[in-house]
Coordinates of C-alpha atoms in Angstrom, one line a residue:
X1 CA 130.2 122.2 92.6
X2 CA 131.1 126.0 93.2
X3 CA 127.2 126.2 93.7
X4 CA 127.2 123.5 96.2
X5 CA 130.2 124.9 98.3
X6 CA 128.6 128.2 98.5
X7 CA 125.5 126.9 99.8
X8 CA 127.3 125.0 102.2
X9 CA 129.3 128.1 103.3
X10 CA 126.2 129.9 103.5
X11 CA 124.3 127.5 105.5
X12 CA 127.1 127.2 108.1
X13 CA 127.3 131.1 108.7
X14 CA 123.6 131.0 109.4
X15 CA 122.5 130.7 112.8
X16 CA 121.0 127.5 114.5
X17 CA 117.5 128.8 114.1
X18 CA 117.8 129.8 110.9
X19 CA 119.7 126.3 109.9
X20 CA 116.4 124.8 111.3
X21 CA 114.3 126.8 109.2
X22 CA 116.1 125.8 106.0
X23 CA 116.4 122.4 107.0
X24 CA 112.0 122.5 107.5
X25 CA 111.8 123.9 104.1
X26 CA 114.3 121.7 102.3
X27 CA 112.9 118.4 103.9
X28 CA 109.4 118.8 104.4
X29 CA 107.7 121.6 102.5
X30 CA 109.5 121.1 99.0
X31 CA 109.6 117.1 99.0
X32 CA 105.7 117.6 100.6
X33 CA 104.6 120.2 97.7
X34 CA 106.2 118.2 95.2
X35 CA 104.6 115.0 96.8
X36 CA 101.6 116.7 97.6
X37 CA 101.2 117.9 93.6
X38 CA 102.0 114.7 92.2
X39 CA 99.8 112.6 94.4
X40 CA 96.8 115.4 94.2
X41 CA 97.4 114.9 90.1
X42 CA 97.7 111.2 90.5
X43 CA 94.2 110.9 92.7
X44 CA 92.6 112.9 90.2
X45 CA 93.5 110.7 87.3
X46 CA 92.3 107.7 89.2
X47 CA 89.2 108.9 90.3
X48 CA 88.5 110.3 86.4
X49 CA 89.6 106.9 85.5
X50 CA 87.3 105.3 88.1
X51 CA 84.1 107.5 87.1
X52 CA 84.5 106.4 83.6
X53 CA 84.9 102.9 84.4
X54 CA 81.9 102.9 86.1
X55 CA 80.5 105.2 83.7
X56 CA 81.4 102.6 80.7
X57 CA 79.5 99.8 82.7
X58 CA 76.2 101.5 82.9
X59 CA 76.5 102.1 79.2
X60 CA 77.3 98.4 79.1
X61 CA 74.3 97.5 81.0
X62 CA 71.7 99.3 78.9
X63 CA 73.3 98.1 75.9
X64 CA 72.6 94.6 77.0
X65 CA 69.2 95.6 78.2
X66 CA 68.6 96.6 74.6
X67 CA 69.8 93.8 72.9
X68 CA 67.5 91.7 74.9
X69 CA 64.6 93.9 74.3
X70 CA 65.1 94.2 70.7
X71 CA 66.1 90.8 70.1
X72 CA 62.5 89.8 71.7
X73 CA 60.9 92.0 69.5
X74 CA 62.3 90.9 66.3
X75 CA 61.2 87.4 67.2
X76 CA 57.9 88.5 68.2
X77 CA 57.6 90.6 64.7
X78 CA 59.1 87.3 62.6
X79 CA 55.7 85.2 64.3
X80 CA 53.7 87.9 63.2
X81 CA 55.2 88.5 59.6
X82 CA 55.0 84.9 58.8
X83 CA 51.8 83.9 60.4
X84 CA 49.4 82.8 57.6
X85 CA 46.4 83.7 59.2
X86 CA 47.6 87.2 59.4
X87 CA 48.6 87.1 55.5
X88 CA 45.3 85.9 54.6
X89 CA 43.5 88.9 56.4
X90 CA 45.8 91.3 54.4
X91 CA 45.4 89.7 51.2
X92 CA 41.4 88.8 51.2
X93 CA 38.8 91.3 49.7
X94 CA 35.9 90.5 52.3
X95 CA 32.6 91.2 51.1
X96 CA 31.6 93.3 54.5
X97 CA 32.8 94.7 57.3
X98 CA 31.3 92.1 59.5
X99 CA 33.4 89.4 57.7
X100 CA 36.3 91.2 58.0
X101 CA 36.0 91.5 61.9
X102 CA 35.0 88.0 62.6
X103 CA 38.3 87.0 60.5
X104 CA 40.0 89.4 62.8
X105 CA 38.5 88.3 66.0
X106 CA 39.3 84.2 65.0
X107 CA 43.3 85.4 65.1
X108 CA 44.5 85.8 68.7
X109 CA 47.9 86.1 67.6
X110 CA 48.3 90.0 67.6
X111 CA 45.9 90.4 70.9
X112 CA 48.2 87.7 72.7
X113 CA 51.3 90.0 71.4
X114 CA 49.9 93.0 73.1
X115 CA 48.2 91.1 76.2
X116 CA 51.4 89.4 77.0
X117 CA 54.8 91.6 76.3
X118 CA 54.1 94.6 78.6
X119 CA 57.4 95.9 76.8
X120 CA 55.1 96.6 73.9
X121 CA 52.5 100.0 74.0
X122 CA 51.1 98.7 70.5
X123 CA 51.4 96.3 68.0
X124 CA 49.8 97.7 64.5
X125 CA 49.6 96.4 61.0
X126 CA 49.3 99.3 58.3
X127 CA 47.9 98.1 55.3
X128 CA 46.7 99.4 52.1
X129 CA 43.9 96.8 51.2
X130 CA 40.6 98.5 50.9
X131 CA 38.3 96.0 52.4
X132 CA 40.3 96.6 55.7
X133 CA 38.9 99.2 57.9
X134 CA 40.5 100.5 61.5
X135 CA 39.6 97.3 64.0
X136 CA 41.9 96.3 66.8
X137 CA 45.7 96.0 65.4
X138 CA 44.7 96.6 61.8
X139 CA 45.3 100.3 60.6
X140 CA 43.9 101.4 56.9
X141 CA 46.6 103.4 55.7
X142 CA 45.8 107.0 55.3
X143 CA 47.6 109.7 53.1
X144 CA 50.0 110.8 56.0
X145 CA 50.6 107.6 57.1
X146 CA 52.0 106.8 53.2
X147 CA 53.9 109.8 53.3
X148 CA 56.3 109.1 56.1
X149 CA 59.9 108.3 55.9
X150 CA 59.4 105.3 57.8
X151 CA 56.8 104.0 55.8
X152 CA 58.3 104.6 52.3
X153 CA 61.7 102.9 54.0
X154 CA 59.8 99.7 54.7
X155 CA 58.2 99.5 51.3
X156 CA 61.0 99.9 49.3
X157 CA 63.4 98.4 51.4
X158 CA 62.6 95.2 52.9
X159 CA 64.3 94.4 56.3
X160 CA 64.4 95.1 59.7
X161 CA 64.1 98.8 60.4
X162 CA 64.2 100.5 63.8
X163 CA 62.6 104.0 64.0
X164 CA 62.1 106.7 66.7
X165 CA 58.3 107.8 65.7
X166 CA 56.6 110.4 67.6
X167 CA 53.2 108.7 69.4
X168 CA 50.5 110.3 70.7
X169 CA 49.3 108.7 74.3
X170 CA 46.5 110.1 76.2
X171 CA 45.5 113.4 76.5
X172 CA 47.2 114.4 73.2
X173 CA 50.5 113.5 74.9
X174 CA 53.2 113.2 72.3
X175 CA 56.3 111.3 73.1
X176 CA 59.1 109.4 70.8
X177 CA 58.5 105.6 71.0
X178 CA 61.0 103.3 69.6
X179 CA 59.6 101.3 66.8
X180 CA 60.4 98.0 64.9
X181 CA 59.0 99.0 61.4
X182 CA 58.6 96.2 58.9
X183 CA 57.2 95.2 55.5
X184 CA 55.0 92.1 55.5
X185 CA 55.5 89.9 52.3
X186 CA 52.1 89.5 50.6
X187 CA 52.5 87.3 47.6
X188 CA 50.7 87.5 44.6
X189 CA 48.7 90.1 46.3
X190 CA 48.5 93.6 45.2
X191 CA 48.5 95.4 48.2
X192 CA 50.8 96.0 50.9
X193 CA 51.3 95.6 54.7
X194 CA 53.7 97.4 57.1
X195 CA 54.2 96.0 60.5
X196 CA 55.1 98.4 63.4
X197 CA 55.6 97.6 67.1
X198 CA 55.9 100.3 69.4
X199 CA 58.3 99.6 72.5
X200 CA 56.2 100.8 75.5
X201 CA 58.2 104.1 77.2
X202 CA 57.5 103.6 80.5
X203 CA 58.4 100.0 80.6
X204 CA 61.7 101.2 78.6
X205 CA 62.1 103.5 81.8
X206 CA 61.8 101.3 84.1
X207 CA 64.5 99.0 82.7
X208 CA 67.1 101.8 81.9
X209 CA 66.6 104.2 84.3
X210 CA 69.2 104.8 86.8
X211 CA 69.4 107.2 89.8
X212 CA 73.3 108.4 89.4
X213 CA 73.1 108.4 85.8
X214 CA 71.4 110.3 82.9
X215 CA 70.7 108.5 79.9
X216 CA 69.8 109.1 76.0
X217 CA 68.8 106.7 73.4
X218 CA 68.9 108.0 69.7
X219 CA 68.6 105.6 66.4
X220 CA 70.5 106.3 63.5
X221 CA 70.1 110.1 62.7
X222 CA 67.4 110.7 64.5
X223 CA 66.3 112.5 67.5
X224 CA 66.3 111.2 71.1
X225 CA 63.8 109.2 71.8
X226 CA 64.3 108.3 75.5
X227 CA 65.9 110.5 78.0
X228 CA 66.1 110.3 81.8
X229 CA 65.3 114.1 81.2
X230 CA 62.1 114.2 79.4
X231 CA 63.1 117.9 77.8
X232 CA 65.2 116.1 75.8
X233 CA 62.9 114.2 73.8
X234 CA 63.2 114.9 70.3
X235 CA 66.6 116.8 70.4
X236 CA 70.4 115.7 69.4
X237 CA 72.4 113.7 71.3
X238 CA 74.1 116.0 73.6
X239 CA 77.6 115.6 72.0
X240 CA 77.8 115.3 68.4
X241 CA 77.7 112.1 66.8
X242 CA 80.0 110.9 63.6
X243 CA 77.3 108.9 61.9
X244 CA 79.9 108.1 59.1
X245 CA 81.7 106.0 62.0
X246 CA 80.4 102.8 61.7
X247 CA 81.5 101.9 65.5
X248 CA 81.4 105.6 67.0
X249 CA 82.6 106.1 70.5
X250 CA 83.2 108.6 72.8
X251 CA 84.3 109.1 76.5
X252 CA 85.0 112.6 77.8
X253 CA 83.5 115.8 79.3
X254 CA 81.2 118.2 77.9
X255 CA 79.4 121.2 79.2
X256 CA 75.4 120.9 79.2
X257 CA 73.0 123.4 81.0
X258 CA 75.9 125.3 82.7
X259 CA 77.3 122.1 84.2
X260 CA 80.2 119.7 83.7
X261 CA 79.1 116.1 83.1
X262 CA 81.3 112.8 81.8
X263 CA 80.0 111.3 79.4
X264 CA 80.1 107.9 77.7
X265 CA 78.3 107.4 73.7
X266 CA 78.8 104.2 72.1
X267 CA 77.3 102.5 69.3
X268 CA 74.8 99.7 69.1
X269 CA 73.7 97.2 66.3
X270 CA 70.1 95.8 66.4
X271 CA 69.9 92.2 66.1
X272 CA 69.7 91.2 62.2
X273 CA 69.0 95.2 61.7
X274 CA 71.4 97.5 60.2
X275 CA 70.0 100.1 62.2
X276 CA 72.1 101.3 65.4
X277 CA 71.1 103.0 68.6
X278 CA 73.4 105.4 70.0
X279 CA 73.7 104.9 73.7
X280 CA 74.6 107.9 75.7
X281 CA 75.2 108.1 79.3
X282 CA 76.2 110.8 81.3
X283 CA 77.8 111.4 85.0
X284 CA 76.5 114.6 86.7
X285 CA 78.1 114.0 90.3
X286 CA 81.1 112.7 88.9
X287 CA 83.6 115.9 88.5
X288 CA 81.8 117.3 91.7
X289 CA 83.0 114.3 93.7
X290 CA 86.3 114.3 92.4
X291 CA 86.6 118.0 92.9
X292 CA 85.5 117.6 96.7
X293 CA 88.0 114.6 97.1
X294 CA 90.5 116.7 95.6
X295 CA 89.8 119.6 97.6
X296 CA 89.8 117.6 101.3
X297 CA 93.4 116.2 99.6
X298 CA 94.6 119.5 99.5
X299 CA 93.6 120.6 102.8
X300 CA 95.0 117.6 104.3
X301 CA 98.3 118.5 103.0
X302 CA 98.2 121.9 103.9
X303 CA 97.3 121.2 107.1
X304 CA 100.7 118.8 107.0
X305 CA 102.7 121.7 106.1
X306 CA 101.1 124.5 108.4
X307 CA 100.9 122.3 111.7
X308 CA 104.6 121.3 111.3
X309 CA 105.6 125.0 110.8
X310 CA 104.0 126.2 113.6
X311 CA 105.6 123.3 116.0
X312 CA 109.0 123.9 114.3
X313 CA 108.7 127.7 114.8
X314 CA 108.2 127.1 118.4
X315 CA 110.7 124.9 118.8
X316 CA 113.6 126.3 117.2
X317 CA 112.4 129.4 119.2
X318 CA 112.6 127.3 122.3
X319 CA 115.8 125.5 121.4
X320 CA 118.0 128.6 120.0
X321 CA 117.4 130.1 123.5
X322 CA 118.7 127.3 125.5
X323 CA 121.7 127.0 123.0
X324 CA 122.2 130.4 123.6
X325 CA 122.7 130.1 127.5
X326 CA 124.6 127.1 127.1
X327 CA 126.8 129.0 124.8
X328 CA 127.4 132.0 127.4
X329 CA 128.0 129.5 130.2
X330 CA 131.1 128.0 128.0
X331 CA 132.2 131.1 127.2
X332 CA 132.2 132.0 130.9
X333 CA 134.6 128.7 131.5
X334 CA 136.8 129.7 128.5
X335 CA 137.5 132.9 130.8
X336 CA 138.3 130.8 133.9
X337 CA 134.9 131.9 135.2
X338 CA 134.1 129.1 136.8
X339 CA 130.7 130.3 138.7
X340 CA 128.1 128.5 136.2
X341 CA 124.6 128.8 136.6
X342 CA 123.1 126.0 139.2
X343 CA 120.6 124.5 136.5
X344 CA 119.9 124.1 133.0
X345 CA 116.0 123.8 131.7
X346 CA 115.3 120.4 129.9
X347 CA 116.4 117.2 130.1
X348 CA 118.0 116.6 127.0
X349 CA 121.4 116.2 125.0
X350 CA 121.8 119.9 125.6
X351 CA 121.4 119.2 129.3
X352 CA 123.7 116.6 129.1
X353 CA 126.3 118.9 127.5
X354 CA 125.6 121.4 130.5
X355 CA 125.9 118.3 133.0
X356 CA 129.6 117.7 131.2
X357 CA 130.8 121.3 131.3
X358 CA 130.5 121.5 134.9
X359 CA 132.3 117.9 135.3
X360 CA 134.7 120.0 133.0
X361 CA 135.1 122.3 135.8
X362 CA 135.2 120.3 138.8
X363 CA 137.8 118.0 136.5
X364 CA 140.1 121.0 136.2
X365 CA 140.6 121.8 139.9
X366 CA 141.4 118.4 140.7
X367 CA 143.4 118.0 137.6
X368 CA 147.1 117.9 139.7
X369 CA 145.6 115.4 142.0
X370 CA 144.6 112.9 139.1
X371 CA 147.6 113.3 137.3
X372 CA 149.7 112.3 140.0
X373 CA 147.0 109.2 140.3
X374 CA 147.8 108.5 136.6
X375 CA 151.3 108.4 137.6
X376 CA 151.1 105.7 140.2
X377 CA 148.9 103.5 138.2
X378 CA 151.3 103.8 135.0
X379 CA 153.6 102.3 137.6
X380 CA 151.6 100.0 138.9
X381 CA 150.5 99.0 135.0
X382 CA 155.1 98.5 134.4
X383 CA 155.7 96.5 137.4
X384 CA 152.5 93.9 136.2
X385 CA 154.0 94.2 132.5
X386 CA 157.3 92.7 134.1
X387 CA 155.8 90.3 136.1
X388 CA 153.8 88.7 133.5
X389 CA 157.2 88.3 131.4
X390 CA 158.8 86.3 133.6
X391 CA 155.9 84.3 134.6
X392 CA 155.6 83.9 130.3
X393 CA 159.5 82.9 130.6
X394 CA 158.7 80.5 133.5
X395 CA 156.0 78.8 131.7
X396 CA 158.7 77.6 128.5
X397 CA 161.0 76.5 131.3
X398 CA 158.4 73.9 133.3
X399 CA 157.3 71.8 130.1
X400 CA 161.0 71.0 129.5
X401 CA 161.6 70.2 133.0
X402 CA 158.5 68.2 133.4
X403 CA 159.3 65.8 130.2
X404 CA 162.7 65.5 131.4
X405 CA 161.2 64.3 134.7
X406 CA 159.2 62.4 133.6
X407 CA 161.4 60.7 131.1
X408 CA 163.8 59.9 133.6
X409 CA 160.9 58.3 135.6
X410 CA 159.9 56.2 132.9
X411 CA 163.6 55.0 132.5
X412 CA 164.3 53.7 136.0
X413 CA 161.0 51.9 135.8
X414 CA 161.8 50.0 132.9
X415 CA 165.3 49.4 134.8
X416 CA 163.4 47.8 137.4
X417 CA 161.2 45.9 135.0
X418 CA 157.6 47.3 135.5
X419 CA 156.7 47.9 131.8
X420 CA 152.9 48.6 133.0
X421 CA 154.4 51.9 135.3
X422 CA 156.7 53.0 132.2
X423 CA 154.0 52.8 129.6
X424 CA 151.3 54.6 132.1
X425 CA 154.2 57.5 132.4
X426 CA 155.0 57.5 128.4
X427 CA 151.2 58.2 127.9
X428 CA 150.7 60.5 131.0
X429 CA 153.8 62.5 129.0
X430 CA 152.6 62.7 125.8
X431 CA 149.4 64.0 126.7
X432 CA 150.6 66.4 129.0
X433 CA 152.8 67.7 125.9
X434 CA 150.0 67.9 124.0
X435 CA 148.1 69.9 126.5
X436 CA 151.1 72.2 127.4
X437 CA 151.9 72.7 123.8
X438 CA 148.4 73.5 123.0
X439 CA 148.0 76.1 125.5
X440 CA 148.7 78.9 123.5
X441 CA 147.8 78.0 120.1
X442 CA 143.9 78.6 118.7
X443 CA 143.4 75.8 116.3
X444 CA 144.6 72.3 116.0
X445 CA 144.2 69.2 113.3
X446 CA 141.6 67.0 113.8
X447 CA 143.8 64.2 113.1
X448 CA 146.5 65.6 116.8
X449 CA 142.9 65.9 118.7
X450 CA 141.8 62.3 118.1
X451 CA 145.4 60.9 119.1
X452 CA 144.9 62.9 122.2
X453 CA 141.9 61.2 123.1
X454 CA 143.4 57.4 121.9
X455 CA 146.0 58.6 124.7
X456 CA 143.5 59.5 127.2
X457 CA 141.6 56.0 126.8
X458 CA 144.8 54.2 126.9
X459 CA 145.8 55.9 130.2
X460 CA 142.3 54.9 131.5
X461 CA 142.7 51.2 130.3
X462 CA 145.3 51.3 132.9
X463 CA 143.0 52.0 135.2
X464 CA 139.6 50.2 134.5
X465 CA 140.9 47.5 132.3
X466 CA 138.4 45.9 130.0
X467 CA 135.5 47.1 131.5
X468 CA 135.8 50.2 128.8
X469 CA 136.0 49.5 125.2
X470 CA 136.6 52.5 122.6
X471 CA 136.3 52.5 118.9
X472 CA 136.7 55.6 116.5
X473 CA 134.8 55.5 113.6
X474 CA 135.5 58.0 110.7
X475 CA 133.9 58.6 107.0
X476 CA 135.9 56.9 104.1
X477 CA 138.3 59.0 102.6
X478 CA 138.1 61.4 105.2
X479 CA 141.3 63.3 105.6
X480 CA 142.0 64.3 109.2
X481 CA 144.9 66.7 108.6
X482 CA 142.8 68.6 106.8
X483 CA 140.2 69.9 109.0
X484 CA 141.0 72.4 112.2
X485 CA 139.5 73.1 115.6
X486 CA 140.1 74.3 118.8
X487 CA 142.4 72.2 120.8
X488 CA 141.1 70.1 124.0
X489 CA 137.3 70.0 122.7
X490 CA 136.9 66.2 122.7
X491 CA 139.0 64.7 125.5
X492 CA 136.9 66.4 128.5
X493 CA 133.5 65.1 126.1
X494 CA 135.2 61.4 126.2
X495 CA 136.6 62.0 130.0
X496 CA 132.5 63.2 130.9
X497 CA 131.3 59.9 129.3
X498 CA 133.9 57.9 131.3
X499 CA 133.0 59.4 134.5
X500 CA 129.4 60.0 134.6
X501 CA 128.1 57.5 131.5
X502 CA 130.0 55.0 132.9
X503 CA 130.7 54.9 136.5
X504 CA 128.1 52.4 137.4
X505 CA 129.0 49.9 134.6
X506 CA 131.0 47.1 135.9
X507 CA 131.6 45.6 132.6
X508 CA 130.8 46.2 129.1
X509 CA 131.3 49.8 128.9
X510 CA 131.7 51.3 125.7
X511 CA 132.7 54.7 124.6
X512 CA 132.3 55.4 120.3
X513 CA 133.7 58.1 118.2
X514 CA 132.3 59.0 115.3
X515 CA 133.5 61.7 112.5
X516 CA 131.6 61.9 108.9
X517 CA 129.7 65.1 107.1
X518 CA 126.7 65.9 106.7
X519 CA 124.7 68.3 104.5
X520 CA 121.9 70.3 106.3
X521 CA 120.1 73.0 105.2
X522 CA 122.2 73.7 102.4
X523 CA 125.4 73.8 104.8
X524 CA 128.4 71.2 104.7
X525 CA 129.0 69.8 108.6
X526 CA 131.7 67.8 109.9
X527 CA 129.8 66.0 112.7
X528 CA 131.6 64.5 115.9
X529 CA 129.5 61.8 117.8
X530 CA 131.0 60.9 120.8
X531 CA 128.4 58.2 122.5
X532 CA 128.3 55.7 125.4
X533 CA 125.9 52.8 126.9
X534 CA 126.0 53.9 130.5
X535 CA 122.7 54.9 132.6
X536 CA 121.9 57.8 130.9
X537 CA 119.8 60.5 131.7
X538 CA 115.8 61.2 132.5
X539 CA 113.9 64.2 130.9
X540 CA 114.3 66.6 133.4
X541 CA 118.1 66.0 134.5
X542 CA 119.1 66.2 130.6
X543 CA 116.6 69.4 130.5
X544 CA 118.9 71.0 133.5
X545 CA 122.4 69.9 131.7
X546 CA 121.6 71.5 128.5
X547 CA 120.7 75.2 130.6
X548 CA 123.8 74.8 132.6
X549 CA 125.9 74.2 129.0
X550 CA 124.5 77.7 127.9
X551 CA 124.3 79.9 131.0
X552 CA 127.1 80.0 133.4
X553 CA 126.4 79.5 137.4
X554 CA 129.6 80.3 139.3
X555 CA 128.2 78.4 142.1
X556 CA 128.2 75.1 140.4
X557 CA 131.0 73.0 139.6
X558 CA 129.5 70.5 137.5
X559 CA 129.3 70.7 133.9
X560 CA 131.7 73.5 133.7
X561 CA 133.7 71.2 131.0
X562 CA 130.7 70.8 128.6
X563 CA 130.0 74.9 129.2
X564 CA 133.8 75.6 128.2
X565 CA 133.6 73.6 125.1
X566 CA 129.9 75.0 123.9
X567 CA 131.5 78.6 124.3
X568 CA 134.7 78.2 122.9
X569 CA 132.8 76.0 119.7
X570 CA 130.5 79.3 119.7
X571 CA 133.0 81.9 119.9
X572 CA 135.0 80.4 116.9
X573 CA 132.4 79.3 114.4
X574 CA 129.3 81.4 115.7
X575 CA 126.4 80.7 117.8
X576 CA 124.6 78.3 115.2
X577 CA 127.6 75.9 116.2
X578 CA 127.1 74.2 119.5
X579 CA 127.0 71.3 121.9
X580 CA 124.1 68.6 121.5
X581 CA 123.1 66.4 123.8
X582 CA 120.8 63.4 123.6
X583 CA 120.0 60.8 126.5
X584 CA 117.7 58.3 127.5
X585 CA 117.5 56.7 131.0
X586 CA 119.7 53.1 130.9
X587 CA 120.4 53.5 127.2
X588 CA 123.4 56.1 127.3
X589 CA 124.1 59.4 126.1
X590 CA 125.3 60.7 122.5
X591 CA 127.1 64.1 122.8
X592 CA 127.4 66.0 119.1
X593 CA 129.6 68.9 117.7
X594 CA 128.6 70.1 115.0
X595 CA 131.1 72.1 113.2
X596 CA 131.1 74.5 109.5
X597 CA 133.7 72.3 107.0
X598 CA 134.3 75.5 105.3
X599 CA 135.7 77.2 108.1
X600 CA 137.8 73.9 109.7
X601 CA 139.6 74.0 106.5
X602 CA 142.6 76.6 106.6
X603 CA 143.7 78.0 103.6

């Protein structure tokens, strides 16, 4: 806590210019450095993951190609190994070379394989049958071949073997060829035969090569038999391989030829064989691309620090100068030197403060006159308050005088035998009592408000007779005493229905008031509908009326009652609760008032 107080104390003693520099460093420089460092690290991690995923996808693509290629080769080798014609040639003792060549020519399977499968560079069968010589796909074993590891392995271990075998092609060009090596079982024969299918290096290159990635392939513990870079033929994989691991996997970075590579090595088991191919894909551009992106992000972060820093420097210099000018002028005013400069540079809060300073100086000169005017206003206010108190006292006396006068008139009417006039006076008195008693109140019960409406209807019956029929319908179980609303809301609506809705009805006029509860959009509402069967309104007239009750027009005298009701409802309950009007020509009009129940029930 003491360090915080010490920092605040140092900050408060600094000049405005220094404070702005501190704020710039605390709010922009430090967060930008922290955020920039985090973003650089995060972006670097994302980019490494992105290029790693692409490299793994390339590795997976190569493995799929090898799976398809080696599976097709296995199927071809199966057809050759179990071909009866080829077995017959390998086990038969030919009397002459002519008979041997004729037998080979009659069997077209090997030539068809060499001709139809472009992925094969050669299909050979090595045999120790002394009556067979080198002809087409048949090769007579010599001592060099018999001493090779792949031949000895094929003879001693029946099954499918894949080996990288050096292969001479063309003008003594040697390359490593991936070969399927498989012994051909010769039953009841002293001879041996081995099938060797060489996969074509050019076909493999067409399938595997990708301009964006390098690829090296090796089988078991053997050297690289395929590489996008031909200089790596016959060498070991770029990364050491753990041959003891059944499914060796590695993804990471390596240095090779003074260049940093992203590398992915995976193990691929060939179909129906224990031989493993190690697929190594290398990306030489990934790290370079990542560095370029990170350099660009670093430059953007640096610019985001430098450019605001330069702008802050010039702004603080300009701002501090204006503050000093304002401080000097205020110092002059505090020493009663009111000769201020006429203009102040800028048009902002400082300029407004200088304008206020000028106004303050003028106000000081006019202080005595303004103080005298204030005293006069205070005196007038006191007089006005006294008048208001007198009027309030009078308003308390007038209702009692009015009630007593009306009661006196009613009694005289009864004595004169005019019961209708007495009833009218009684209803008028009750109605006026309700109005006057609620002049200063904010809320009344729904029961009292509806009783006032019935008293108003009773008065209108004296005028219109049976031309107007009134009905009231309330929801069963609804206690009207529990709900409160602003007084004198319903009577103007009913009056409006009689005056405007039923003015053209000579008979059968009806006013219906309905009170019920409703749940709408998750809210509990109390609905009061006032409906008449009068002349109704057209869409144009209805639209204008809806506008009039929302927007006050002082030039008009109609719809003022509905406007006031609408405004009072919004004032008490919120904008969502207001007067809704529905009408059709010759069908009547319905005025709906919607109230929130939770705000009508007082605690």
